[in-house]
């Protein structure tokens, strides 16, 4: 089995996220310090904020404040360091690929499907993550 140095787990914060993390840690035990969690969300559309930039930032912060406790709960449960929790704005697969390169991840883990269910297999985030990745991808069967 390959030994990975930096593992990026993509979580959509659905109930399946725990299963994906558990599965990863069972395969690669004691690697919590090398595991990163990423949740992506689309940029907020904020009317006037689009012009001024100000409302836009405020809304991004509000979104971060809402998402962070959910990531923190996962990190506490599985012993993943807080510094390895990441909230990024943009389309999921592209953002995950860019961030994986930034942290030099050698493995990306995602669920075989998530919030969007089994429909749209070819247009799914799961599919896009596999097909644009520059490193190994583990797709955990949900
Ligand atoms: P989907 O193809 O959208 O049903 O999701 C499949 C998998 O992609 C999920 O189990 C997650 O691992 C990942 N994923 C989907 N959406 C996101 C998101 N917004 N942020 C991070 N990972 C995601």
CSV table of C-alpha atoms and ligand atoms in Angstrom, one decimal:
chain,number,residue,atom,x,y,z
A,1,UNK,CA,0.0,0.0,0.0
A,2,UNK,CA,1.4,3.4,-0.9
A,3,UNK,CA,2.4,5.6,2.0
A,4,UNK,CA,0.9,9.1,1.6
A,5,UNK,CA,2.4,12.2,3.2
A,6,UNK,CA,-0.5,14.6,2.7
A,7,UNK,CA,-4.1,13.5,2.5
A,8,UNK,CA,-6.9,15.9,1.5
A,9,UNK,CA,-10.4,14.7,2.4
A,10,UNK,CA,-13.2,16.6,0.6
A,11,UNK,CA,-16.2,16.9,2.9
A,12,UNK,CA,-19.6,18.2,1.8
A,13,UNK,CA,-20.7,18.1,5.5
A,14,UNK,CA,-23.5,15.7,4.9
A,15,UNK,CA,-23.9,12.7,7.2
A,16,UNK,CA,-21.6,10.7,5.0
A,17,UNK,CA,-18.6,12.9,5.7
A,18,UNK,CA,-17.9,11.0,8.9
A,19,UNK,CA,-17.9,7.7,7.0
A,20,UNK,CA,-15.4,9.1,4.5
A,21,UNK,CA,-13.0,10.3,7.3
A,22,UNK,CA,-13.4,7.0,9.2
A,23,UNK,CA,-12.6,5.0,6.2
A,24,UNK,CA,-9.5,7.0,5.4
A,25,UNK,CA,-8.2,6.7,8.9
A,26,UNK,CA,-8.8,3.0,9.0
A,27,UNK,CA,-6.8,2.6,5.8
A,28,UNK,CA,-4.1,5.1,7.0
A,29,UNK,CA,-4.1,4.9,10.8
A,30,UNK,CA,-2.2,7.5,12.9
A,31,UNK,CA,-1.9,9.9,10.0
A,32,UNK,CA,-4.3,12.5,11.5
A,33,UNK,CA,-1.5,15.2,11.5
A,34,UNK,CA,-1.2,14.7,7.7
A,35,UNK,CA,-4.9,14.8,7.0
A,36,UNK,CA,-6.5,18.0,5.8
A,37,UNK,CA,-10.3,18.6,5.5
A,38,UNK,CA,-11.6,20.9,2.8
A,39,UNK,CA,-15.1,22.1,2.3
A,40,UNK,CA,-15.9,24.3,-0.6
A,41,UNK,CA,-18.7,26.7,-1.2
A,42,UNK,CA,-19.7,28.9,-4.0
A,43,UNK,CA,-19.0,32.6,-3.8
A,44,UNK,CA,-21.9,34.4,-2.3
A,45,UNK,CA,-24.0,36.6,-4.6
A,46,UNK,CA,-24.5,39.8,-2.7
A,47,UNK,CA,-26.0,42.5,-4.9
A,48,UNK,CA,-24.2,45.8,-4.2
A,49,UNK,CA,-21.4,44.0,-2.6
A,50,UNK,CA,-20.4,42.7,-6.0
A,51,UNK,CA,-19.6,46.4,-6.9
A,52,UNK,CA,-18.0,47.5,-3.7
A,53,UNK,CA,-16.5,44.3,-2.5
A,54,UNK,CA,-17.4,45.1,1.1
A,55,UNK,CA,-20.7,43.2,1.5
A,56,UNK,CA,-19.1,40.3,-0.4
A,57,UNK,CA,-16.3,40.0,2.2
A,58,UNK,CA,-18.8,40.3,5.1
A,59,UNK,CA,-20.8,37.5,3.6
A,60,UNK,CA,-17.8,35.3,3.1
A,61,UNK,CA,-17.0,35.8,6.7
A,62,UNK,CA,-20.5,35.0,7.7
A,63,UNK,CA,-20.4,31.8,5.7
A,64,UNK,CA,-17.0,30.8,7.2
A,65,UNK,CA,-18.5,31.4,10.7
A,66,UNK,CA,-21.3,29.1,9.9
A,67,UNK,CA,-19.2,26.3,8.3
A,68,UNK,CA,-16.2,26.3,10.7
A,69,UNK,CA,-17.9,24.8,13.7
A,70,UNK,CA,-19.0,21.8,11.6
A,71,UNK,CA,-15.5,21.2,10.4
A,72,UNK,CA,-14.2,21.8,14.0
A,73,UNK,CA,-16.5,19.1,15.3
A,74,UNK,CA,-15.2,16.6,12.8
A,75,UNK,CA,-11.6,17.6,13.6
A,76,UNK,CA,-12.2,17.1,17.3
A,77,UNK,CA,-13.9,13.8,16.8
A,78,UNK,CA,-11.1,12.4,14.6
A,79,UNK,CA,-8.0,14.2,16.1
A,80,UNK,CA,-7.3,16.2,13.0
A,81,UNK,CA,-5.4,19.5,13.8
A,82,UNK,CA,-7.4,22.7,13.5
A,83,UNK,CA,-4.7,24.2,11.2
A,84,UNK,CA,-5.7,21.5,8.7
A,85,UNK,CA,-9.3,22.7,8.3
A,86,UNK,CA,-9.9,24.6,5.1
A,87,UNK,CA,-13.0,26.5,3.8
A,88,UNK,CA,-12.5,27.6,0.2
A,89,UNK,CA,-14.8,29.5,-2.2
A,90,UNK,CA,-15.3,28.3,-5.7
A,91,UNK,CA,-16.6,25.3,-7.6
A,92,UNK,CA,-15.9,22.1,-5.7
A,93,UNK,CA,-13.7,20.1,-8.0
A,94,UNK,CA,-11.5,22.9,-9.3
A,95,UNK,CA,-11.1,24.4,-5.9
A,96,UNK,CA,-10.2,21.0,-4.4
A,97,UNK,CA,-7.6,20.3,-7.2
A,98,UNK,CA,-6.0,23.7,-6.8
A,99,UNK,CA,-5.8,23.4,-3.1
A,100,UNK,CA,-4.4,19.8,-3.3
A,101,UNK,CA,-1.6,21.2,-5.4
A,102,UNK,CA,-1.0,24.0,-3.0
A,103,UNK,CA,-0.5,21.7,-0.1
A,104,UNK,CA,1.2,19.1,-2.2
A,105,UNK,CA,-1.4,16.5,-1.3
A,106,UNK,CA,-0.6,13.0,-2.7
A,107,UNK,CA,-4.0,11.7,-2.1
A,108,UNK,CA,-7.5,13.2,-2.4
A,109,UNK,CA,-10.4,11.3,-0.7
A,110,UNK,CA,-14.0,12.0,-1.6
A,111,UNK,CA,-17.3,10.1,-1.4
A,112,UNK,CA,-18.6,8.3,-4.4
A,113,UNK,CA,-21.6,10.5,-4.1
A,114,UNK,CA,-22.8,13.1,-1.6
A,115,UNK,CA,-25.5,15.6,-1.1
A,116,UNK,CA,-26.4,15.5,-4.8
A,117,UNK,CA,-27.1,11.7,-4.6
A,118,UNK,CA,-26.6,9.2,-7.4
A,119,UNK,CA,-28.1,11.2,-10.2
A,120,UNK,CA,-25.8,13.1,-12.6
A,121,UNK,CA,-23.0,10.6,-12.2
A,122,UNK,CA,-21.1,12.1,-15.1
A,123,UNK,CA,-21.6,15.7,-13.9
A,124,UNK,CA,-21.0,14.9,-10.3
A,125,UNK,CA,-18.4,16.4,-8.0
A,126,UNK,CA,-17.1,12.9,-7.3
A,127,UNK,CA,-16.5,12.3,-11.1
A,128,UNK,CA,-14.8,15.7,-11.6
A,129,UNK,CA,-12.5,15.2,-8.6
A,130,UNK,CA,-11.2,11.9,-10.1
A,131,UNK,CA,-10.8,13.2,-13.6
A,132,UNK,CA,-8.9,16.4,-12.9
A,133,UNK,CA,-6.6,15.3,-10.2
A,134,UNK,CA,-2.8,15.4,-10.4
A,135,UNK,CA,-2.5,12.9,-7.6
A,136,UNK,CA,-4.2,9.6,-6.5
A,137,UNK,CA,-7.9,9.8,-5.6
A,138,UNK,CA,-9.7,7.5,-3.3
A,139,UNK,CA,-13.5,7.4,-3.9
A,140,UNK,CA,-15.2,6.0,-0.8
A,141,UNK,CA,-18.3,4.1,-1.7
A,142,UNK,CA,-21.3,5.6,0.0
B,1,LIG,P1,-21.4,14.8,-5.2
B,1,LIG,O1,-20.8,14.3,-6.4
B,1,LIG,O2,-21.7,16.2,-5.2
B,1,LIG,O3,-22.6,13.9,-4.8
B,1,LIG,O4,-20.4,14.6,-4.0
B,1,LIG,C1,-19.4,13.5,-4.0
B,1,LIG,C2,-18.3,13.8,-3.0
B,1,LIG,O5,-17.6,15.0,-3.4
B,1,LIG,C3,-18.8,14.1,-1.6
B,1,LIG,O6,-18.9,12.9,-0.8
B,1,LIG,C4,-17.6,14.9,-1.1
B,1,LIG,O7,-16.5,14.0,-0.8
B,1,LIG,C5,-17.2,15.7,-2.3
B,1,LIG,N1,-17.9,17.0,-2.3
B,1,LIG,C6,-19.1,17.4,-2.8
B,1,LIG,N2,-19.4,18.7,-2.6
B,1,LIG,C7,-18.3,19.1,-1.8
B,1,LIG,C8,-18.0,20.4,-1.3
B,1,LIG,N3,-18.9,21.4,-1.4
B,1,LIG,N4,-16.9,20.6,-0.6
B,1,LIG,C9,-16.0,19.5,-0.4
B,1,LIG,N5,-16.3,18.3,-0.9
B,1,LIG,C10,-17.4,18.1,-1.6
